[in-house]
Amino acid sequence: MTTGSTCLFATIQEKIDSVYHAPDLFESDSLLEISITTDLKGLVKDVGEDNEYHKGRLSYVLGDSIVSMIVNLKTRGNFRKDRSICAFPPLTIKFNKSESNYSVFHDNHKLKLVSHCQNRNSKFEQMLVQEYLIYKAYSIFTPESFRVRMVKITYKDSEDDLKELTKLAFFIEDFKKMARRNGKITRYDKKVHQDRTNIGKITKLAIFQYMIGNTDWGVPTLHNIKLISKKPTSRLIAVPYDFDWSSLVNAPYAVPNAKLDIKSIHDRLYRGYQRTEEELESIFKEFRMKKKFVYDLYTNCSYLEDSEKERALNYFDEFYEIIDDSKQVNSEFIDAARIIKHKK
C-alpha cells in the first residue's frame, strides 16, 4: 500500500469515526443484557493468588444485530473471592480495543464486574442491587464518585459442564477514567491522614458512610478508598468504593471490626474526625436538600424487592431523624468523633 493510499484510508476512517460514536457504557441507566461464554467451571474455581485470565466471548443485542467480542476474564476480590463465601466471585473483564472499539465497551481496557456471589439464593442478588444503589446514591452528592451500570448476564459454559445461568451484575467505572472525567489525576499515596484530604469532602464522605451504616473503610490504608487530586501538589480527594459490608447491603458474612465500639453492622458509627456544629450543619443541609433524590432512587428501582426498599428507607429515616436532633448530632458526630492526637 502506498503512502497516498494509507493517508486516504486514514481520512476515511476519521470520517467514519466522526459519524458514529458508540455510546458510553455509563451514560445510561437502562438494563444492558449480555451473554458471556467461557470455561465457566475453570474460571470460577481459579481464585488462588496466581489466578489467570480465561478467554471468553461477550455478546449483546444491538437493534437487529448481535455485537460480539473476545474478552479475557479473571476472578478478583479479597473476601468475596473466598469460595466458602461466594460460589461465584467478582470478575475483571479485559477488552481488546480492536474488538470493542465500536461497542458500548469502547475506551475501556479493564472493568470490574460485581457478581451475584451465590447461584441459588436470591437474597444475594438483592444484596448486589443494594450495593449498586449505594454507588448511585453517592453520585447524587458528588461527581467525584464511581459510576456503575447494571447488567443482566447469561453465563454459558463453553465446556458444557455447567448449566446456563442468568443473573444481575454491575460494572464499575475504571479508576483512571473516573479521575479524568472529574479533571483529576490518580494518586496512590499511603498513610495519608483524613485531614490531609479535602476537609469538606472527606466529612461528607464520612457522613454518607454513616448514613448507609458502613465502617469498612480507611484513608491511610487505602481500604476501600481511592485518591484523586487536581495536581500532584493539590490536596487529595477521597473516593469510596466496595460497600458490601454496609448495613444496607446486609451481607451475612459482614461483621464489624473488633476494634470498633459496635456489635453489629447495623449500628451506625461516625468514623470521621471532629468538626464544629457549623461545619456539620453545612453538610447536613445538602443531605436534607437531596433527600428526595435518594428516596426516589430506591423507590423507583425495579430490581429491588419491596421489602428491601422498605428496609433501606426505614434506615434512612433514622439517619435523617438523627441529623435533625441537636442532642443526637452532638452525641454521634461530635462527642463520639475521632480526634487528632498530636505527638508530644
Short mmCIF file of C-alpha atoms in Angstrom, two decimals:
data_model
loop_
_atom_site.label_atom_id
_atom_site.label_comp_id
_atom_site.label_asym_id
_atom_site.label_seq_id
_atom_site.Cartn_x
_atom_site.Cartn_y
_atom_site.Cartn_z
CA MET A 1 0.00 0.00 0.00
CA THR A 2 1.40 3.40 -0.99
CA THR A 3 1.71 6.35 1.36
CA GLY A 4 -1.06 8.14 -0.53
CA SER A 5 -3.49 5.24 -0.17
CA THR A 6 -2.57 4.92 3.52
CA CYS A 7 -3.42 8.57 4.09
CA LEU A 8 -6.67 8.13 2.16
CA PHE A 9 -7.61 5.14 4.34
CA ALA A 10 -6.84 7.16 7.47
CA THR A 11 -9.03 10.01 6.22
CA ILE A 12 -11.92 7.62 5.51
CA GLN A 13 -11.54 6.08 8.96
CA GLU A 14 -11.59 9.53 10.58
CA LYS A 15 -14.86 10.29 8.74
CA ILE A 16 -16.36 7.01 9.93
CA ASP A 17 -15.29 7.79 13.49
CA SER A 18 -16.80 11.29 13.26
CA VAL A 19 -20.14 9.92 12.03
CA TYR A 20 -20.51 7.08 14.53
CA HIS A 21 -19.75 7.50 18.21
CA ALA A 22 -20.57 4.45 20.28
CA PRO A 23 -22.49 5.32 23.46
CA ASP A 24 -20.60 5.34 26.73
CA LEU A 25 -21.37 2.35 28.93
CA PHE A 26 -22.10 4.53 31.96
CA GLU A 27 -24.22 7.19 30.23
CA SER A 28 -27.38 5.12 30.53
CA ASP A 29 -29.20 3.56 33.48
CA SER A 30 -31.11 1.09 31.32
CA LEU A 31 -30.52 -2.60 31.94
CA LEU A 32 -27.97 -3.99 29.49
CA GLU A 33 -28.43 -7.68 28.70
CA ILE A 34 -25.28 -9.54 27.72
CA SER A 35 -24.01 -13.09 27.49
CA ILE A 36 -20.59 -14.40 28.46
CA THR A 37 -19.35 -17.73 27.14
CA THR A 38 -16.22 -19.25 28.65
CA ASP A 39 -14.90 -22.28 30.51
CA LEU A 40 -17.13 -21.26 33.40
CA LYS A 41 -16.16 -24.02 35.79
CA GLY A 42 -12.47 -23.36 35.25
CA LEU A 43 -12.96 -19.61 35.70
CA VAL A 44 -14.91 -19.61 38.98
CA LYS A 45 -12.56 -22.14 40.56
CA ASP A 46 -9.45 -20.15 39.63
CA VAL A 47 -9.33 -17.97 42.75
CA GLY A 48 -5.80 -18.53 44.02
CA GLU A 49 -3.04 -15.94 44.31
CA ASP A 50 -1.71 -16.96 40.88
CA ASN A 51 -5.09 -16.94 39.14
CA GLU A 52 -5.01 -16.24 35.41
CA TYR A 53 -7.13 -14.69 32.68
CA HIS A 54 -9.52 -17.01 30.85
CA LYS A 55 -10.56 -16.33 27.27
CA GLY A 56 -14.25 -15.88 26.62
CA ARG A 57 -16.79 -14.25 24.34
CA LEU A 58 -19.06 -11.38 25.35
CA SER A 59 -22.15 -10.62 23.25
CA TYR A 60 -25.17 -8.36 23.36
CA VAL A 61 -28.03 -7.41 21.05
CA LEU A 62 -27.99 -4.01 19.35
CA GLY A 63 -31.07 -3.41 17.24
CA ASP A 64 -31.27 -6.25 14.72
CA SER A 65 -27.63 -7.18 15.20
CA ILE A 66 -25.53 -9.07 17.71
CA VAL A 67 -22.36 -7.35 18.91
CA SER A 68 -19.78 -9.96 19.85
CA MET A 69 -16.18 -9.72 21.01
CA ILE A 70 -13.40 -11.79 22.51
CA VAL A 71 -12.62 -10.84 26.13
CA ASN A 72 -10.40 -12.09 28.94
CA LEU A 73 -11.93 -12.83 32.33
CA LYS A 74 -10.28 -13.15 35.72
CA THR A 75 -11.61 -13.65 39.23
CA ARG A 76 -10.84 -10.79 41.63
CA GLY A 77 -11.55 -9.51 45.12
CA ASN A 78 -10.39 -10.40 48.60
CA PHE A 79 -13.20 -11.60 50.82
CA ARG A 80 -15.64 -12.40 48.01
CA LYS A 81 -13.03 -14.45 46.15
CA ASP A 82 -13.12 -16.96 49.00
CA ARG A 83 -15.18 -19.92 47.71
CA SER A 84 -16.60 -20.54 51.18
CA ILE A 85 -18.17 -17.07 50.91
CA CYS A 86 -19.01 -16.75 47.21
CA ALA A 87 -19.52 -19.66 44.82
CA PHE A 88 -19.38 -17.10 42.02
CA PRO A 89 -16.67 -14.46 42.61
CA PRO A 90 -16.43 -10.91 41.22
CA LEU A 91 -14.61 -10.62 37.90
CA THR A 92 -12.26 -8.39 35.99
CA ILE A 93 -13.03 -8.23 32.27
CA LYS A 94 -10.26 -7.16 29.94
CA PHE A 95 -11.25 -5.87 26.50
CA ASN A 96 -9.36 -5.86 23.22
CA LYS A 97 -9.51 -2.36 21.73
CA SER A 98 -9.95 -3.50 18.13
CA GLU A 99 -12.76 -5.87 19.14
CA SER A 100 -14.66 -3.41 21.38
CA ASN A 101 -13.95 -0.17 19.52
CA TYR A 102 -17.47 0.47 18.22
CA SER A 103 -19.31 -1.23 21.07
CA VAL A 104 -20.72 0.14 24.30
CA PHE A 105 -17.46 -1.02 25.92
CA HIS A 106 -15.24 1.22 23.78
CA ASP A 107 -12.48 3.13 25.56
CA ASN A 108 -12.41 0.56 28.35
CA HIS A 109 -9.35 -1.63 28.80
CA LYS A 110 -10.39 -3.31 32.04
CA LEU A 111 -13.60 -3.18 34.02
CA LYS A 112 -14.55 -4.58 37.42
CA LEU A 113 -17.74 -6.62 37.47
CA VAL A 114 -19.61 -7.17 40.74
CA SER A 115 -21.39 -10.52 40.53
CA HIS A 116 -24.17 -12.29 42.43
CA CYS A 117 -21.95 -14.33 44.81
CA GLN A 118 -24.31 -17.28 45.29
CA ASN A 119 -26.16 -19.06 42.48
CA ARG A 120 -29.15 -20.48 44.36
CA ASN A 121 -30.05 -17.78 46.88
CA SER A 122 -31.97 -14.74 45.59
CA LYS A 123 -31.00 -12.81 48.75
CA PHE A 124 -27.52 -12.36 47.33
CA GLU A 125 -28.86 -10.79 44.16
CA GLN A 126 -30.78 -8.30 46.32
CA MET A 127 -27.54 -7.58 48.18
CA LEU A 128 -25.95 -6.82 44.82
CA VAL A 129 -28.74 -4.38 43.94
CA GLN A 130 -28.36 -2.65 47.32
CA GLU A 131 -24.64 -2.16 46.70
CA TYR A 132 -25.33 -0.85 43.19
CA LEU A 133 -27.77 1.70 44.65
CA ILE A 134 -25.18 2.90 47.17
CA TYR A 135 -22.86 3.84 44.29
CA LYS A 136 -25.78 5.63 42.61
CA ALA A 137 -26.71 7.38 45.86
CA TYR A 138 -23.18 8.66 46.45
CA SER A 139 -23.12 10.13 42.93
CA ILE A 140 -26.11 12.28 43.95
CA PHE A 141 -23.81 14.05 46.39
CA THR A 142 -20.71 14.34 44.21
CA PRO A 143 -19.49 13.57 40.67
CA GLU A 144 -16.20 12.50 42.29
CA SER A 145 -17.61 9.02 42.59
CA PHE A 146 -17.57 5.78 40.63
CA ARG A 147 -20.29 5.37 38.03
CA VAL A 148 -21.96 1.96 37.72
CA ARG A 149 -24.10 0.16 35.13
CA MET A 150 -26.50 -2.68 35.87
CA VAL A 151 -26.40 -5.66 33.52
CA LYS A 152 -28.23 -8.95 33.22
CA ILE A 153 -25.72 -11.63 32.27
CA THR A 154 -26.35 -15.05 30.85
CA TYR A 155 -23.28 -17.13 31.64
CA LYS A 156 -22.70 -20.01 29.23
CA ASP A 157 -20.19 -22.78 29.82
CA SER A 158 -18.18 -23.49 26.68
CA GLU A 159 -17.32 -26.96 28.05
CA ASP A 160 -20.98 -27.83 28.78
CA ASP A 161 -20.06 -28.85 32.35
CA LEU A 162 -22.36 -26.28 33.96
CA LYS A 163 -25.94 -25.24 33.20
CA GLU A 164 -26.64 -21.84 31.69
CA LEU A 165 -27.07 -19.20 34.40
CA THR A 166 -28.70 -15.74 34.19
CA LYS A 167 -28.04 -13.23 36.96
CA LEU A 168 -27.80 -9.50 37.62
CA ALA A 169 -24.37 -7.88 37.95
CA PHE A 170 -22.93 -4.39 37.61
CA PHE A 171 -19.87 -2.80 36.07
CA ILE A 172 -17.81 -0.21 37.96
CA GLU A 173 -16.16 2.68 36.16
CA ASP A 174 -12.39 2.46 35.75
CA PHE A 175 -10.40 4.45 38.34
CA LYS A 176 -8.37 6.45 35.82
CA LYS A 177 -11.45 7.25 33.75
CA MET A 178 -13.32 8.42 36.85
CA ALA A 179 -10.42 10.73 37.73
CA ARG A 180 -10.15 12.04 34.18
CA ARG A 181 -13.90 12.69 33.97
CA ASN A 182 -13.52 14.96 37.01
CA GLY A 183 -10.46 16.75 35.65
CA LYS A 184 -8.26 15.00 38.21
CA ILE A 185 -5.28 12.66 38.33
CA THR A 186 -5.00 9.36 40.19
CA ARG A 187 -2.97 9.28 43.41
CA TYR A 188 -1.57 6.32 45.29
CA ASP A 189 -0.27 7.99 48.46
CA LYS A 190 -0.35 5.75 51.53
CA LYS A 191 -0.54 6.57 55.22
CA VAL A 192 -2.44 9.75 54.41
CA HIS A 193 -4.41 11.14 57.33
CA GLN A 194 -8.02 12.10 56.62
CA ASP A 195 -7.22 15.73 57.40
CA ARG A 196 -4.64 15.82 54.60
CA THR A 197 -7.52 15.37 52.18
CA ASN A 198 -10.13 17.98 51.29
CA ILE A 199 -11.82 18.59 54.66
CA GLY A 200 -15.33 19.34 53.41
CA LYS A 201 -15.34 16.38 51.04
CA ILE A 202 -13.94 13.84 53.50
CA THR A 203 -16.50 14.96 56.07
CA LYS A 204 -19.30 14.48 53.54
CA LEU A 205 -17.89 11.04 52.70
CA ALA A 206 -17.78 10.07 56.38
CA ILE A 207 -21.37 11.26 56.91
CA PHE A 208 -22.50 9.29 53.85
CA GLN A 209 -20.81 6.16 55.21
CA TYR A 210 -22.61 6.77 58.50
CA MET A 211 -25.91 7.11 56.61
CA ILE A 212 -25.52 3.71 54.90
CA GLY A 213 -24.07 2.04 58.00
CA ASN A 214 -20.58 1.32 56.66
CA THR A 215 -17.44 1.30 58.80
CA ASP A 216 -15.37 -0.80 56.41
CA TRP A 217 -13.13 1.93 55.01
CA GLY A 218 -9.95 3.81 55.85
CA VAL A 219 -7.95 6.56 54.16
CA PRO A 220 -4.41 5.85 55.50
CA THR A 221 -4.57 2.21 54.41
CA LEU A 222 -6.49 2.99 51.19
CA HIS A 223 -9.02 0.46 52.41
CA ASN A 224 -11.97 0.75 50.01
CA ILE A 225 -10.77 4.27 49.23
CA LYS A 226 -9.18 5.74 46.10
CA LEU A 227 -7.42 9.10 45.99
CA ILE A 228 -7.52 11.76 43.29
CA SER A 229 -6.34 15.37 43.06
CA LYS A 230 -6.22 18.30 40.63
CA LYS A 231 -2.40 18.36 40.52
CA PRO A 232 0.42 16.33 42.13
CA THR A 233 0.70 19.06 44.77
CA SER A 234 -3.04 19.59 45.29
CA ARG A 235 -4.97 18.48 48.35
CA LEU A 236 -6.23 14.93 47.99
CA ILE A 237 -9.86 13.90 47.49
CA ALA A 238 -11.01 10.52 48.80
CA VAL A 239 -13.44 8.43 46.73
CA PRO A 240 -15.14 5.40 48.33
CA TYR A 241 -15.95 2.04 46.77
CA ASP A 242 -16.82 -1.53 47.79
CA PHE A 243 -19.80 -1.19 50.16
CA ASP A 244 -20.71 -4.83 50.71
CA TRP A 245 -20.08 -4.67 54.49
CA SER A 246 -22.61 -1.87 54.97
CA SER A 247 -25.90 -2.24 56.82
CA LEU A 248 -27.87 -1.54 53.64
CA VAL A 249 -26.30 -4.48 51.81
CA ASN A 250 -26.80 -6.68 54.89
CA ALA A 251 -24.37 -9.41 53.84
CA PRO A 252 -24.47 -12.49 56.12
CA TYR A 253 -20.66 -12.59 56.20
CA ALA A 254 -20.21 -8.96 57.29
CA VAL A 255 -19.14 -8.28 60.87
CA PRO A 256 -17.77 -5.05 62.36
CA ASN A 257 -14.07 -4.67 63.06
CA ALA A 258 -13.34 -5.90 66.59
CA LYS A 259 -11.51 -2.63 67.30
CA LEU A 260 -14.70 -0.61 66.79
CA ASP A 261 -17.18 0.01 69.59
CA ILE A 262 -20.17 -1.54 67.79
CA LYS A 263 -21.67 -5.03 67.98
CA SER A 264 -23.42 -5.18 64.61
CA ILE A 265 -23.01 -3.75 61.11
CA HIS A 266 -26.45 -2.18 61.64
CA ASP A 267 -25.07 0.00 64.46
CA ARG A 268 -24.01 3.30 62.94
CA LEU A 269 -20.61 4.74 63.83
CA TYR A 270 -19.24 8.03 62.53
CA ARG A 271 -15.62 7.43 61.51
CA GLY A 272 -14.83 10.99 60.53
CA TYR A 273 -12.89 13.44 62.63
CA GLN A 274 -14.39 16.00 64.96
CA ARG A 275 -15.92 19.06 63.28
CA THR A 276 -17.83 22.02 64.66
CA GLU A 277 -21.63 22.14 64.70
CA GLU A 278 -21.50 24.78 61.97
CA GLU A 279 -19.26 22.66 59.73
CA LEU A 280 -21.50 19.63 60.16
CA GLU A 281 -24.69 21.62 59.62
CA SER A 282 -23.46 22.94 56.27
CA ILE A 283 -23.14 19.35 55.07
CA PHE A 284 -26.37 18.17 56.70
CA LYS A 285 -28.17 20.85 54.67
CA GLU A 286 -27.04 19.16 51.47
CA PHE A 287 -28.23 15.78 52.73
CA ARG A 288 -31.64 17.27 53.51
CA MET A 289 -31.81 19.06 50.17
CA LYS A 290 -31.07 15.83 48.28
CA LYS A 291 -33.18 13.55 50.47
CA LYS A 292 -35.96 13.24 47.87
CA PHE A 293 -33.48 12.22 45.16
CA VAL A 294 -32.07 9.48 47.40
CA TYR A 295 -35.50 8.18 48.38
CA ASP A 296 -36.72 8.29 44.75
CA LEU A 297 -33.66 6.30 43.69
CA TYR A 298 -34.72 3.43 45.94
CA THR A 299 -38.48 3.76 45.46
CA ASN A 300 -38.18 3.68 41.66
CA CYS A 301 -35.66 0.84 41.46
CA SER A 302 -37.41 -2.04 39.70
CA TYR A 303 -34.66 -4.52 40.63
CA LEU A 304 -35.21 -4.07 44.37
CA GLU A 305 -37.91 -6.04 46.17
CA ASP A 306 -40.48 -4.05 48.17
CA SER A 307 -39.28 -5.47 51.49
CA GLU A 308 -35.73 -4.35 50.69
CA LYS A 309 -36.95 -0.89 49.69
CA GLU A 310 -38.80 -0.57 52.99
CA ARG A 311 -35.76 -1.70 54.99
CA ALA A 312 -33.49 0.82 53.25
CA LEU A 313 -35.90 3.73 53.57
CA ASN A 314 -36.51 3.00 57.26
CA TYR A 315 -32.76 3.03 57.81
CA PHE A 316 -32.53 6.40 56.01
CA ASP A 317 -35.43 7.73 58.12
CA GLU A 318 -33.37 7.01 61.24
CA PHE A 319 -30.41 8.91 59.77
CA TYR A 320 -32.49 11.99 58.98
CA GLU A 321 -34.05 11.93 62.45
CA ILE A 322 -30.55 11.92 63.95
CA ILE A 323 -29.20 14.86 61.93
CA ASP A 324 -32.34 16.89 62.77
CA ASP A 325 -31.82 16.39 66.52
CA SER A 326 -29.10 18.60 68.01
CA LYS A 327 -28.59 16.29 71.00
CA GLN A 328 -28.02 13.28 68.76
CA VAL A 329 -25.76 15.31 66.46
CA ASN A 330 -23.56 16.18 69.43
CA SER A 331 -23.58 12.61 70.67
CA GLU A 332 -22.97 10.86 67.33
CA PHE A 333 -20.88 13.33 65.32
CA ILE A 334 -19.03 15.44 67.90
CA ASP A 335 -18.62 13.60 71.20
CA ALA A 336 -18.05 10.22 69.50
CA ALA A 337 -15.98 11.61 66.61
CA ARG A 338 -12.34 10.77 66.17
CA ILE A 339 -9.89 13.36 67.50
CA ILE A 340 -6.48 14.11 66.05
CA LYS A 341 -3.81 13.13 68.54
CA HIS A 342 -0.72 15.28 68.22
CA LYS A 343 2.61 13.78 69.13
CA LYS A 344 4.34 15.43 72.09
#
